[in-house]
Protein backbone atom coordinates (compact mmCIF):
# COMPACT_ATOMS: atom_id res chain seq x y z
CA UNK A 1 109.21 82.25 128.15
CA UNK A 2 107.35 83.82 130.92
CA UNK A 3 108.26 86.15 133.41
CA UNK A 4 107.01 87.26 136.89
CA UNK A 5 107.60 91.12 137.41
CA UNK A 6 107.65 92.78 140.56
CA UNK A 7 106.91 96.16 140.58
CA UNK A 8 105.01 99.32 142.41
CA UNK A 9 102.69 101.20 140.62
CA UNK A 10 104.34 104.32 140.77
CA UNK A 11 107.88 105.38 139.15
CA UNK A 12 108.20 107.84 142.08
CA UNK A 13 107.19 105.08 144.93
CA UNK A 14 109.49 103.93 147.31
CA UNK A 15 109.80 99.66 146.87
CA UNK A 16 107.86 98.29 149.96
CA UNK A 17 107.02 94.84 150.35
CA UNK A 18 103.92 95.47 150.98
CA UNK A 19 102.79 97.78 147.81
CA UNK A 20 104.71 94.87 145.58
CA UNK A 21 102.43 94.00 142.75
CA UNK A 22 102.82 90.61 140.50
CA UNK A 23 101.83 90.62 136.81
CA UNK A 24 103.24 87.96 134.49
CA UNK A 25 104.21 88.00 131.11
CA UNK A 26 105.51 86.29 127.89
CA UNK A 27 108.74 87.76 126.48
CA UNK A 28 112.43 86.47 125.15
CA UNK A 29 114.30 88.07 127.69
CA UNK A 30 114.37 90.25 130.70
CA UNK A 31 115.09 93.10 128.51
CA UNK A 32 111.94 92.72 125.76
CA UNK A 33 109.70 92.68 129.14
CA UNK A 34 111.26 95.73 129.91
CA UNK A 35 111.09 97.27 126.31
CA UNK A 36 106.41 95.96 126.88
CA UNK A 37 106.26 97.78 130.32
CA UNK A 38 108.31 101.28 129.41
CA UNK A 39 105.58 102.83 128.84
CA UNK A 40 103.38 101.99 131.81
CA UNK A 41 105.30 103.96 134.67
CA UNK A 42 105.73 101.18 136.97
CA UNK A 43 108.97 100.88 139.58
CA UNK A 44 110.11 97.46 138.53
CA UNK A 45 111.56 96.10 141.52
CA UNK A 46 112.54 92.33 139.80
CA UNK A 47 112.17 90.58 136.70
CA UNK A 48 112.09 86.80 137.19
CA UNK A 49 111.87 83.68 135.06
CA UNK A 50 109.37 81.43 135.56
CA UNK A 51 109.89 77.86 133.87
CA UNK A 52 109.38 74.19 135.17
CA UNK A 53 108.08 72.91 138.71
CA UNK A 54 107.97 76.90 139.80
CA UNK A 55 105.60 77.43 136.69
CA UNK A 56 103.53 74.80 137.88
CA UNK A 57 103.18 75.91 140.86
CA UNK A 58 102.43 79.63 139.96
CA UNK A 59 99.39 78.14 137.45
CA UNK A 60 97.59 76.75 140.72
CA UNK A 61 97.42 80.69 141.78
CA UNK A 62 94.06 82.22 141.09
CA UNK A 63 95.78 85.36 140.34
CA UNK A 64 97.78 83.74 137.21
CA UNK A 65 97.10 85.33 134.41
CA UNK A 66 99.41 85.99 131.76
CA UNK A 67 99.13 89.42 130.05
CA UNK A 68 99.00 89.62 126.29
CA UNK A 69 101.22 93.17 125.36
C-alpha cells in the first residue's frame, strides 16, 4: 500500500502549512512507515493512505515519486 506523509523537516519545528513537505511511500501500515522514517528526524504531521481514484490522481503530480526505504 502506499502512503502520503506529511511532515516538517525538523523534529523541533513548529507544523506550519506552509513548511509541510509530501514524500510517499510503500508500507503495510501506518505504523511500518513510521518504523522507515524513525530515523530521519522529521515532525510527521499525518500519515495518509493513498489507494484508488485519489492514487490516480496523485500519479498525474510531477512530484510523485515513491521512495524505496
Amino acid at each position: 500500500m502506499i502512503f502520503k506523509v506529511y511532515f516538517q523537516a525538523r523534529i523541533n519545528e513548529v507544523p506550519v502549512r506552509e513548511n509541510t513537505k509530501t514524500i510517499y511511500l510503500e508500507g503495510d501500515s501506518e505504523q511500518n512507515i513510521r518504523t522507515k522514517l524513525i530515523d530521519r528526524g522529521y515532525n510527521i504531521e499525518f500519515i495518509q493512505p493513498v489507494t484508488g481514484a485519489h492514487l490516480e490522481y496523485e500519479k498525474q503530480n510531477e512530484d510523485f515519486k515513491v521512495l524505496e526505504i
